[in-house]
Amino acid sequence: MGSMPERELLQPWIETPLIESAALSKAAGCRIFLKYENLQPSGSFKSRYPTLHPHSPYPSTNLPSSGIGNLILNSIRSRPTSPLHFYSSSGGNAGLACVTAARSLSYPATVVVPLSTSAFMVAKIRAAGATAVLQVGASWAEADAHLRESVLAHDPNGVYVPPFDHPAIWAGASSMVREMKAQLGGEQPDAVVCSVGGGGLFCGIMEGLEMEGWGGVKVLACETEGAASLRESLDAGDLVSLPAITSIASSLGAKRVARRAFEYASGERVRSVVLNDAQAARGCWRLADDERVMVEVACGVSVAVCYEKGLLKDLVQGLGKEGKVVVVVCGGSNVSLEMLMEWRERFGGVEGVVEGGEDVPSGVTAPKG
């Protein structure tokens, strides 16, 4: 493939809106702001890359290829005449981000996903323009090993795109904090809520808060039971690997988090939050009823923190009615209307759970009993 003029290499990401939710604010008893990363071209935050921040830990002459979109962009700029082929291993969202970015720049991309990845998600990656989608192994770790050892090793023009455990991904995610600061008029929130799979989003949020001078902001790192590799590591006092992923939140399916995520989570201003699949799934269909937004269970676990009666105020001491909490709506690709209906049926009744009761739309529409 020949060289492309730099002006034609369009950035494969967007600035996303931060919108206060009246319904979730009523349910949580404080002001809830939703950062809609599910509106990225790939459907998740993994599309991101930042502009250089004056307090970035990376020298201006050596900024890493930050975020999946920019990693791909910088790879093309550094080898403009090479017939590059991009490869990613993923539970879904990182692979979709890789394909979306690569195809927008007219380059091929191949993704290896574990057998646990749904046929629906595989179809989405293929529809985005993947050259191939291979399903191998019971976990992301096994899929990643296959990609590195059996696929990428045989392609001299192949470029590996890491899904989470890389400073480039963290730097990409950190850029959303700068947006939050501008969108909030510089006012510091009391807390930021995000989901944790391998830890790429979480590390980026922590990095961004430090760069913006918001080191005092609490961070709630949310996982589901059966995919809580961060909580297990914190309880053990060191990194541990889960024997298997048993949660329905397959996008959180990293059996071992990044070491940097473990280091950040060991700090005093981070609270590890683990909810069950039912709570996470309720977060999804309630958000659909309240805000007309569909998200997957991996994202729903962060939203659910707002719906569980009194939980948010227990986690953030001193949080009052005018307190501000930002919830990162990290990605919504692995969701459909059929899935939402199934979760609603399976994980229904919420009477007595939500602080806002029937004043919240989803409290009225929720299955009874």
Coordinates of N, CA, C and O in Angstrom, one line a residue, residues 150-294:
S150 N 0.9 -18.1 16.9 CA 0.5 -18.8 15.7 C 0.1 -18.0 14.5 O -0.1 -18.5 13.4
V151 N -0.2 -16.7 14.7 CA -0.7 -15.8 13.6 C 0.3 -14.7 13.4 O 0.9 -14.6 12.3
L152 N 0.5 -13.9 14.3 CA 1.3 -12.7 14.1 C 2.8 -13.0 13.8 O 3.4 -12.4 13.0
A153 N 3.3 -14.1 14.4 CA 4.6 -14.5 14.2 C 4.9 -14.9 12.7 O 6.1 -14.8 12.3
H154 N 3.9 -15.1 11.9 CA 4.1 -15.5 10.5 C 3.8 -14.3 9.5 O 3.8 -14.5 8.3
D155 N 3.6 -13.1 10.1 CA 3.3 -12.0 9.2 C 4.3 -10.9 9.5 O 4.2 -10.1 10.5
P156 N 5.3 -10.7 8.6 CA 6.3 -9.6 8.9 C 5.8 -8.2 8.8 O 6.4 -7.3 9.3
N157 N 4.6 -8.0 8.3 CA 4.0 -6.7 8.2 C 2.9 -6.6 9.2 O 2.1 -5.6 9.2
G158 N 2.8 -7.5 10.2 CA 1.8 -7.5 11.2 C 2.1 -6.5 12.3 O 3.3 -6.4 12.7
V159 N 1.1 -5.8 12.8 CA 1.3 -4.9 13.9 C 0.3 -5.4 15.0 O -0.9 -5.5 14.8
Y160 N 0.9 -5.6 16.2 CA 0.1 -6.1 17.3 C -0.6 -4.9 18.0 O 0.1 -3.9 18.3
V161 N -1.9 -5.0 18.3 CA -2.7 -3.9 18.9 C -3.1 -4.4 20.3 O -4.1 -5.2 20.3
P162 N -2.5 -4.0 21.4 CA -2.8 -4.5 22.7 C -4.2 -4.0 23.1 O -4.6 -2.9 22.9
P163 N -5.0 -4.9 23.8 CA -6.3 -4.5 24.2 C -6.4 -3.6 25.5 O -7.3 -2.8 25.7
F164 N -5.4 -3.8 26.5 CA -5.5 -3.0 27.7 C -4.2 -2.8 28.4 O -4.0 -1.7 29.0
D165 N -3.3 -3.8 28.4 CA -2.1 -3.7 29.3 C -1.0 -3.0 28.5 O 0.0 -3.6 28.2
H166 N -1.1 -1.7 28.3 CA -0.1 -0.9 27.5 C -0.3 0.6 27.9 O -1.4 1.1 27.9
P167 N 0.8 1.3 28.1 CA 0.7 2.7 28.4 C -0.1 3.5 27.3 O -0.7 4.5 27.6
A168 N 0.0 3.0 26.0 CA -0.7 3.7 25.0 C -2.2 3.7 25.2 O -2.9 4.7 24.9
I169 N -2.8 2.6 25.7 CA -4.2 2.5 25.9 C -4.6 3.4 27.1 O -5.6 4.1 27.1
W170 N -3.7 3.4 28.1 CA -4.0 4.2 29.3 C -4.0 5.7 28.9 O -4.9 6.5 29.4
A171 N -3.0 6.1 28.1 CA -2.9 7.5 27.7 C -4.1 7.9 26.9 O -4.6 9.0 27.0
G172 N -4.6 6.9 26.1 CA -5.8 7.2 25.3 C -7.0 7.5 26.1 O -7.8 8.4 26.0
A173 N -7.2 6.6 27.1 CA -8.4 6.8 28.0 C -8.2 8.0 28.9 O -9.2 8.6 29.3
S174 N -7.0 8.4 29.2 CA -6.8 9.6 30.0 C -7.4 10.9 29.4 O -7.7 11.8 30.1
S175 N -7.5 10.9 28.1 CA -7.9 12.1 27.4 C -9.4 12.5 27.8 O -9.8 13.6 27.7
M176 N -10.2 11.5 28.2 CA -11.6 11.8 28.5 C -11.7 12.7 29.8 O -12.6 13.4 30.0
V177 N -10.6 12.6 30.7 CA -10.7 13.4 31.9 C -10.5 14.9 31.5 O -11.2 15.7 32.1
R178 N -9.7 15.2 30.6 CA -9.6 16.6 30.1 C -10.9 17.1 29.6 O -11.3 18.2 29.9
E179 N -11.6 16.2 28.9 CA -12.9 16.6 28.4 C -13.9 16.8 29.5 O -14.7 17.8 29.5
M180 N -13.9 15.9 30.5 CA -14.8 16.1 31.7 C -14.5 17.4 32.3 O -15.5 18.1 32.7
K181 N -13.3 17.8 32.5 CA -12.9 19.0 33.2 C -13.5 20.2 32.5 O -14.1 21.1 33.1
A182 N -13.4 20.2 31.2 CA -13.9 21.3 30.4 C -15.5 21.3 30.4 O -16.1 22.4 30.5
Q183 N -16.0 20.1 30.3 CA -17.5 20.0 30.3 C -18.1 20.3 31.6 O -19.3 20.8 31.7
L184 N -17.4 20.2 32.7 CA -17.9 20.5 34.1 C -17.5 21.9 34.5 O -17.7 22.4 35.6
G185 N -16.9 22.7 33.5 CA -16.6 24.1 33.8 C -15.4 24.1 34.8 O -15.3 25.1 35.5
G186 N -14.6 23.1 34.9 CA -13.5 23.1 35.8 C -13.8 22.6 37.2 O -12.9 22.5 38.0
E187 N -15.1 22.4 37.5 CA -15.5 22.0 38.8 C -15.2 20.5 39.0 O -15.6 19.6 38.2
Q188 N -14.5 20.2 40.1 CA -14.1 18.8 40.4 C -15.2 18.0 40.8 O -16.0 18.4 41.7
P189 N -15.4 16.8 40.3 CA -16.5 15.9 40.8 C -16.0 15.2 42.1 O -14.8 15.2 42.4
D190 N -17.0 14.7 42.8 CA -16.6 14.0 44.0 C -16.1 12.6 43.7 O -15.3 12.1 44.5
A191 N -16.5 12.0 42.6 CA -16.1 10.7 42.2 C -16.3 10.4 40.8 O -17.1 11.0 40.1
V192 N -15.5 9.4 40.3 CA -15.7 8.9 38.9 C -15.9 7.4 39.1 O -15.2 6.7 39.8
V193 N -16.8 6.9 38.3 CA -17.2 5.5 38.4 C -16.8 4.8 37.0 O -17.2 5.4 36.0
C194 N -16.1 3.7 37.0 CA -15.7 3.1 35.8 C -15.7 1.6 36.0 O -15.5 1.1 37.1
S195 N -15.8 0.9 34.9 CA -15.7 -0.6 34.9 C -14.3 -1.0 34.7 O -13.4 -0.3 34.1
V196 N -13.9 -2.2 35.3 CA -12.6 -2.7 35.2 C -12.6 -4.1 34.6 O -13.3 -5.0 35.1
G197 N -12.0 -4.3 33.5 CA -11.8 -5.7 32.9 C -10.3 -6.0 33.1 O -9.8 -6.5 34.1
G198 N -9.5 -5.6 32.1 CA -8.0 -5.7 32.2 C -7.4 -4.6 32.9 O -6.3 -4.6 33.4
G199 N -8.1 -3.4 32.9 CA -7.7 -2.2 33.7 C -7.3 -1.1 32.8 O -6.8 -0.1 33.3
G200 N -7.4 -1.2 31.5 CA -7.0 -0.1 30.6 C -7.7 1.2 30.8 O -7.1 2.3 30.9
L201 N -9.1 1.1 30.9 CA -9.9 2.3 31.2 C -9.5 2.9 32.6 O -9.3 4.1 32.7
F202 N -9.5 2.0 33.6 CA -9.2 2.5 34.9 C -7.9 3.2 35.0 O -7.8 4.2 35.7
C203 N -6.8 2.6 34.5 CA -5.5 3.2 34.5 C -5.5 4.5 33.8 O -4.9 5.5 34.3
G204 N -6.2 4.6 32.7 CA -6.3 5.9 32.0 C -7.0 7.0 32.8 O -6.6 8.1 32.8
I205 N -8.1 6.6 33.5 CA -8.8 7.5 34.3 C -7.9 8.0 35.5 O -7.8 9.3 35.7
M206 N -7.2 7.1 36.1 CA -6.3 7.5 37.2 C -5.2 8.5 36.7 O -4.9 9.5 37.3
E207 N -4.6 8.1 35.5 CA -3.6 8.9 34.9 C -4.1 10.3 34.6 O -3.5 11.4 34.8
G208 N -5.3 10.4 34.0 CA -5.9 11.6 33.6 C -6.2 12.5 34.8 O -6.0 13.7 34.7
L209 N -6.7 11.9 35.9 CA -7.0 12.7 37.1 C -5.7 13.3 37.6 O -5.8 14.5 38.1
E210 N -4.7 12.6 37.6 CA -3.4 13.2 38.1 C -2.9 14.3 37.2 O -2.5 15.4 37.7
M211 N -3.0 14.1 35.9 CA -2.6 15.2 35.0 C -3.4 16.5 35.1 O -2.9 17.5 34.9
E212 N -4.7 16.3 35.4 CA -5.6 17.5 35.5 C -5.6 18.1 36.9 O -6.4 19.0 37.1
G213 N -4.8 17.6 37.8 CA -4.8 18.1 39.1 C -5.9 17.8 40.0 O -6.3 18.5 40.9
W214 N -6.6 16.7 39.6 CA -7.7 16.2 40.3 C -7.4 14.9 41.2 O -8.2 14.0 41.2
G215 N -6.2 15.0 41.8 CA -5.8 13.8 42.5 C -6.6 13.4 43.7 O -6.5 12.3 44.3
G216 N -7.5 14.3 44.2 CA -8.4 14.0 45.3 C -9.7 13.4 45.0 O -10.5 13.0 45.9
V217 N -10.0 13.2 43.7 CA -11.2 12.6 43.3 C -11.3 11.1 43.6 O -10.3 10.4 43.2
K218 N -12.3 10.7 44.2 CA -12.5 9.2 44.4 C -12.8 8.5 43.1 O -13.4 9.0 42.3
V219 N -12.3 7.3 43.0 CA -12.6 6.4 41.9 C -13.2 5.1 42.3 O -12.6 4.4 43.2
L220 N -14.3 4.8 41.8 CA -15.0 3.5 42.1 C -14.7 2.5 40.9 O -15.1 2.8 39.8
A221 N -13.9 1.5 41.2 CA -13.5 0.5 40.1 C -14.4 -0.7 40.2 O -14.4 -1.4 41.2
C222 N -15.3 -0.8 39.2 CA -16.4 -1.8 39.3 C -16.2 -3.0 38.5 O -15.8 -3.0 37.3
E223 N -16.5 -4.2 39.1 CA -16.4 -5.5 38.4 C -17.6 -6.3 38.8 O -18.4 -6.0 39.7
T224 N -17.8 -7.4 38.1 CA -18.8 -8.4 38.4 C -18.3 -9.6 39.1 O -17.1 -10.0 38.8
E225 N -19.1 -10.2 39.9 CA -18.7 -11.5 40.5 C -18.4 -12.5 39.3 O -19.2 -12.6 38.4
G226 N -17.3 -13.2 39.4 CA -17.0 -14.2 38.4 C -16.0 -13.6 37.3 O -15.5 -14.3 36.4
A227 N -15.8 -12.2 37.5 CA -14.8 -11.6 36.6 C -14.0 -10.6 37.4 O -13.4 -9.7 36.8
A228 N -14.0 -10.7 38.7 CA -13.4 -9.7 39.6 C -11.9 -10.0 39.9 O -11.5 -10.2 41.0
S229 N -11.1 -9.9 38.8 CA -9.7 -10.2 39.0 C -9.0 -9.1 39.8 O -8.0 -9.4 40.5
L230 N -9.4 -7.9 39.7 CA -8.8 -6.8 40.5 C -9.1 -7.0 42.0 O -8.2 -7.0 42.8
R231 N -10.3 -7.3 42.3 CA -10.7 -7.5 43.8 C -9.9 -8.7 44.3 O -9.4 -8.6 45.4
E232 N -9.8 -9.8 43.6 CA -9.1 -10.9 44.0 C -7.6 -10.6 44.3 O -7.0 -11.1 45.2
S233 N -7.1 -9.8 43.4 CA -5.7 -9.4 43.6 C -5.5 -8.5 44.8 O -4.5 -8.7 45.6
L234 N -6.4 -7.6 45.0 CA -6.3 -6.7 46.2 C -6.5 -7.5 47.5 O -5.8 -7.3 48.4
D235 N -7.4 -8.5 47.5 CA -7.5 -9.4 48.7 C -6.3 -10.2 48.9 O -6.0 -10.4 50.1
A236 N -5.6 -10.6 47.9 CA -4.4 -11.4 48.0 C -3.2 -10.6 48.3 O -2.1 -11.2 48.7
G237 N -3.2 -9.3 48.0 CA -2.1 -8.5 48.2 C -1.1 -8.5 47.1 O 0.0 -8.0 47.2
D238 N -1.4 -9.2 46.0 CA -0.5 -9.2 44.8 C -1.4 -9.7 43.6 O -2.5 -10.2 43.8
L239 N -0.8 -9.6 42.4 CA -1.6 -10.0 41.3 C -1.8 -11.5 41.3 O -0.9 -12.3 41.6
V240 N -3.1 -11.8 41.0 CA -3.5 -13.3 40.9 C -4.3 -13.4 39.6 O -4.9 -12.4 39.1
S241 N -4.4 -14.6 39.1 CA -5.2 -14.9 38.0 C -6.4 -15.7 38.4 O -6.3 -16.7 39.2
L242 N -7.5 -15.4 37.9 CA -8.7 -16.2 38.1 C -8.6 -17.5 37.4 O -8.1 -17.6 36.3
P243 N -9.2 -18.6 38.0 CA -9.1 -19.9 37.3 C -10.0 -19.9 36.0 O -9.7 -20.6 35.0
A244 N -11.1 -19.1 36.0 CA -12.0 -19.0 34.9 C -12.9 -17.8 35.0 O -13.0 -17.2 36.1
I245 N -13.4 -17.3 33.9 CA -14.4 -16.2 33.9 C -15.8 -16.9 33.9 O -16.2 -17.6 33.0
T246 N -16.6 -16.6 35.0 CA -17.9 -17.2 35.1 C -19.0 -16.1 35.0 O -20.2 -16.5 35.0
S247 N -18.7 -14.9 34.9 CA -19.7 -13.8 34.8 C -20.2 -13.7 33.3 O -19.5 -14.1 32.4
I248 N -21.5 -13.2 33.2 CA -22.0 -13.0 31.9 C -21.4 -11.7 31.2 O -21.6 -11.5 30.0
A249 N -20.7 -10.9 32.0 CA -20.0 -9.7 31.5 C -18.7 -10.1 30.8 O -17.6 -9.9 31.3
S250 N -18.8 -10.7 29.6 CA -17.7 -11.2 28.9 C -16.6 -10.2 28.6 O -15.4 -10.5 28.5
S251 N -17.0 -8.9 28.4 CA -16.0 -7.9 28.1 C -15.2 -7.6 29.3 O -14.1 -6.9 29.1
L252 N -15.5 -8.0 30.5 CA -14.7 -7.8 31.6 C -13.8 -9.1 31.9 O -13.2 -9.2 32.9
G253 N -13.8 -9.9 30.9 CA -13.2 -11.3 31.0 C -11.7 -11.4 31.0 O -11.2 -12.3 30.3
A254 N -10.9 -10.5 31.7 CA -9.5 -10.7 31.8 C -9.2 -11.4 33.1 O -9.6 -10.9 34.2
K255 N -8.6 -12.6 33.0 CA -8.4 -13.4 34.2 C -7.3 -12.7 35.1 O -7.2 -13.1 36.3
R256 N -6.6 -11.8 34.6 CA -5.5 -11.1 35.4 C -5.5 -9.6 34.9 O -5.3 -9.4 33.7
V257 N -5.5 -8.7 35.8 CA -5.5 -7.3 35.5 C -4.1 -6.8 35.3 O -3.1 -7.5 35.7
A258 N -3.9 -5.7 34.6 CA -2.6 -5.1 34.4 C -2.0 -4.7 35.8 O -2.7 -4.3 36.7
R259 N -0.7 -4.9 36.0 CA -0.1 -4.6 37.2 C -0.3 -3.1 37.6 O -0.5 -2.8 38.8
R260 N -0.3 -2.2 36.6 CA -0.5 -0.8 36.9 C -1.9 -0.6 37.5 O -2.0 0.3 38.4
A261 N -2.9 -1.3 37.1 CA -4.2 -1.2 37.6 C -4.2 -1.7 39.1 O -4.8 -1.0 40.0
F262 N -3.5 -2.7 39.4 CA -3.4 -3.2 40.8 C -2.7 -2.2 41.6 O -3.1 -1.9 42.8
E263 N -1.7 -1.5 41.1 CA -0.9 -0.5 41.9 C -1.8 0.7 42.2 O -1.9 1.2 43.3
Y264 N -2.6 1.1 41.2 CA -3.5 2.3 41.4 C -4.6 1.9 42.4 O -4.9 2.7 43.2
A265 N -5.1 0.7 42.2 CA -6.3 0.3 43.1 C -5.9 0.1 44.5 O -6.7 0.1 45.4
S266 N -4.6 0.0 44.8 CA -4.1 -0.2 46.1 C -4.1 1.1 46.9 O -3.8 1.2 48.1
G267 N -4.3 2.2 46.2 CA -4.3 3.6 46.8 C -5.5 3.8 47.6 O -6.6 3.2 47.4
E268 N -5.5 4.8 48.5 CA -6.6 5.1 49.4 C -7.8 5.7 48.7 O -8.9 5.5 49.2
R269 N -7.6 6.4 47.6 CA -8.8 7.0 47.0 C -9.6 6.2 46.0 O -10.5 6.6 45.4
V270 N -9.2 4.9 45.9 CA -9.9 4.0 45.0 C -10.7 3.0 45.8 O -10.2 2.4 46.8
R271 N -11.9 2.8 45.5 CA -12.8 1.8 46.1 C -13.1 0.7 45.1 O -13.6 1.0 44.0
S272 N -12.8 -0.5 45.4 CA -13.1 -1.7 44.6 C -14.6 -2.1 44.8 O -15.0 -2.3 46.0
V273 N -15.4 -2.1 43.8 CA -16.8 -2.4 43.9 C -17.1 -3.7 43.1 O -16.8 -3.7 41.9
V274 N -17.7 -4.7 43.7 CA -18.0 -5.9 43.0 C -19.5 -6.2 43.2 O -20.0 -6.3 44.3
L275 N -20.3 -6.2 42.0 CA -21.7 -6.5 42.0 C -21.9 -7.8 41.3 O -21.1 -8.3 40.6
N276 N -23.1 -8.4 41.5 CA -23.4 -9.6 40.8 C -24.0 -9.4 39.4 O -24.3 -8.2 39.0
D277 N -24.1 -10.4 38.6 CA -24.6 -10.3 37.2 C -26.0 -9.7 37.2 O -26.3 -8.9 36.3
A278 N -26.8 -10.1 38.2 CA -28.2 -9.6 38.2 C -28.2 -8.0 38.4 O -29.0 -7.3 37.7
Q279 N -27.4 -7.5 39.3 CA -27.3 -6.1 39.5 C -26.8 -5.4 38.2 O -27.3 -4.3 37.8
A280 N -25.8 -5.9 37.6 CA -25.2 -5.3 36.4 C -26.2 -5.3 35.3 O -26.3 -4.3 34.5
A281 N -26.9 -6.4 35.1 CA -27.9 -6.5 34.0 C -29.1 -5.6 34.3 O -29.6 -5.0 33.3
R282 N -29.5 -5.4 35.5 CA -30.5 -4.4 35.8 C -30.1 -3.0 35.5 O -30.9 -2.2 35.0
G283 N -28.8 -2.8 35.7 CA -28.3 -1.4 35.3 C -28.4 -1.2 33.8 O -28.7 0.0 33.4
C284 N -28.3 -2.2 33.0 CA -28.5 -2.1 31.6 C -29.9 -1.7 31.2 O -30.1 -0.7 30.5
W285 N -30.9 -2.5 31.6 CA -32.2 -2.3 31.1 C -32.9 -1.1 31.8 O -33.7 -0.4 31.2
R286 N -32.4 -0.8 33.0 CA -32.9 0.4 33.6 C -32.4 1.7 32.9 O -33.2 2.7 32.7
L287 N -31.2 1.7 32.5 CA -30.6 2.8 31.8 C -31.4 3.0 30.4 O -31.6 4.1 30.0
A288 N -31.7 1.8 29.8 CA -32.5 1.9 28.5 C -33.8 2.6 28.8 O -34.3 3.4 28.0
D289 N -34.5 2.2 29.9 CA -35.8 2.8 30.2 C -35.7 4.3 30.6 O -36.5 5.1 30.2
D290 N -34.6 4.6 31.3 CA -34.5 6.0 31.9 C -33.9 6.9 30.9 O -34.2 8.1 30.9
E291 N -32.9 6.5 30.1 CA -32.2 7.4 29.2 C -32.2 7.0 27.7 O -31.5 7.6 26.9
R292 N -32.9 5.9 27.4 CA -33.0 5.5 26.0 C -31.6 5.1 25.4 O -31.3 5.4 24.2
V293 N -30.8 4.5 26.2 CA -29.4 4.1 25.8 C -29.2 2.7 26.1 O -29.5 2.2 27.2
M294 N -28.7 1.9 25.2 CA -28.4 0.5 25.4 C -26.9 0.3 25.6 O -26.1 0.8 24.8

